[in-house]
Amino acid sequence: MCGILAVFGCVDNSQAKRSRIIELSRRLRHRGPDWSGLHCHDNCYLAHQRLAIVDPASGDQPLYNEDKTVVVTVNGEIYNHTKLREKLTSHQFRTGSDCEVIAHLYEEYGEEFVDMLDGMFSFVLLDTRDKSFIAARDAIGITPLYMGWGLDGSVWFASEMKALSDDCERFISFPPGHIYSSKQGGLRRWYNPPWFLEHIPSTPYDPLVLREAFEKAVIKRLMTDVPFGVLLSGGLDSSLVAAVASRYLVESEAACQWGSQLHTFCIGLKGSPDLKAAREVADYLRTRHHEFYFTVQEGIDALEEVIYHIETYDVTTIRASTPMFLMSRKIKSLGVKMVLSGEGSDEIFGGYLYFHKAPNKEELHQETCRKIKSLHLYDCLRANKSTSAWGVEARVPFLDKEFINLAMNIDPQWKMVRPDLGRIEKWVLRNAFDDEQKPYLPKHILYRQKEQFSDGVGYSWIDGLKDHANQQVTDSMLTHASFVYPENTPTTKEAYYYRTIFERFFPKNPARSTVPGGPSIACSTAKAVEWDAAWSRNLDPSGRAAFGVHEAAYEDTAKNATVMNGPQQKIQGTVEKTATVA
């Protein structure tokens, strides 16, 4: 990952303004510690902090076309850059950077080239010939981007809020799958897949087609000129990423530079579910496994730094970001600059435990659509900013554009949890990789129940966070929360505690509006809370709040559920547990 900052239309274009842009760009240096670049043209500035992954020797940014009339600053990776270069035979390339194709594609096709890019990206491009500019963000919002407006009429773009919040009167999270054009004067959507309209698909499920699409998504993400590895929690998603990467690594160019043994990384409290499961998967795949530990106190001590970097006060995101933040620091200390991670699968396949209560395939599909559309505010934000805080890049194969389009076109009836048929959450994915002849994973790992990252690192992590927040926030503070924080009012002491830290770093009104709100159960959207009347009495984003489903559900909650819903709820939970370990 890199850090980008671009400013257009400044009234002041003095040396002092240039120094200010450099100062603000420096706030992004954790994202790109390898080199800094700045291009100035009249009252326009494009700054870049580089994390060198592809072509470390010559790929410094900003990047240009042949005569330097087109300037671009990019954060991301373009996986199909080699194929795109083949279409640009009349153009001369200066570097081996995958991102240089953007400048030449603009020359060749104008503003309508963004859909040709296969990758994760946020970029800003300046055409100095008429001082027009465009900015765009990838389909799902894997890479972060913010847009702001100054009182002097200037327009700003930055990878993180901290680089523009002080100098902008208003700013927003740039919407995924969109492009901003100064010529057309606004945002428009460039990514328009069939699933976005939430129509119910009817394509039959083909496990081999799904498997091959995911393998292709992993293989293309092995494009690197630096050491890399896989974040391995031992759950289904990260284990499949590791299994596919390990199987195809020997055939990749990366193996020529870094060897054919895959490195895997896991973090947790000692004795946590993830550490045990990850070790078993690593042994099975014969990876070079690195196991890191942290204590609840170490996590608590890091909270302020975590919130500063991830720029949110969302409870689930902070819970999961903290161990990922700590692990990323350890990973960077080993000289690793890129990792593959398993985000996105639960949103695509209905993998969160609350999906067990989806009333029908229509509501399940609509909920998966809502979840994917908001990924940039949650898991994408966490994965990107937690790792980028230490100059590590996270790549997410499940959010491959082609894979998403294929997976979201499957008849959602196949994604429904059906205990009577032995189908647990994400059965379509598990079944696709259930190969008797050449197994990808052991059966019990392939059918392991979903654990949210914040739970899997150790159940006492969340309990410790709640205890700490209870000591910091009084009953009176929470009672008057609606007066202090009228927007997205915190409803728990934990949420209140995170909010106070966030407001200290980002006190402006637009900052708090970049964070979503609303009730949630086990990571659901507010709409899905309606699936079970009992959930509204226990609004907690932990997977353990999905009582009757999670094997380690909160004990008090489970007891209350049995009282409210009768014995049938308990029986269903038992059936689902049996299906999980089948």
GROMACS .gro file of N, CA and C in nm, residues 7 33 157 164 198 271 363 400 463 467 574:
model
   33
    7VAL      N    1  -0.427   1.787  -0.428
    7VAL     CA    2  -0.502   1.910  -0.402
    7VAL      C    3  -0.510   1.990  -0.532
   33PRO      N    4   0.675   0.396   0.339
   33PRO     CA    5   0.801   0.445   0.395
   33PRO      C    6   0.920   0.440   0.299
  157PHE      N    7  -0.802   1.513  -0.221
  157PHE     CA    8  -0.816   1.367  -0.215
  157PHE      C    9  -0.701   1.313  -0.131
  164LEU      N   10  -0.621   1.527   0.529
  164LEU     CA   11  -0.698   1.640   0.476
  164LEU      C   12  -0.797   1.702   0.575
  198GLU      N   13  -2.952  -0.588  -0.657
  198GLU     CA   14  -3.009  -0.684  -0.562
  198GLU      C   15  -3.119  -0.771  -0.622
  271GLY      N   16  -0.337  -1.990   2.397
  271GLY     CA   17  -0.446  -2.084   2.412
  271GLY      C   18  -0.570  -2.051   2.331
  363GLU      N   19  -3.414  -1.271   0.111
  363GLU     CA   20  -3.357  -1.185   0.215
  363GLU      C   21  -3.209  -1.214   0.238
  400ASP      N   22  -1.185  -1.027  -0.540
  400ASP     CA   23  -1.154  -1.018  -0.682
  400ASP      C   24  -1.282  -0.987  -0.759
  463ASP      N   25  -1.394  -0.968   2.626
  463ASP     CA   26  -1.434  -0.951   2.765
  463ASP      C   27  -1.343  -0.850   2.835
  467ASP      N   28  -1.445  -0.488   3.009
  467ASP     CA   29  -1.409  -0.458   3.148
  467ASP      C   30  -1.333  -0.327   3.158
  574THR      N   31  -2.833  -2.732   1.850
  574THR     CA   32  -2.765  -2.859   1.861
  574THR      C   33  -2.745  -2.923   1.725
   0.00000   0.00000   0.00000
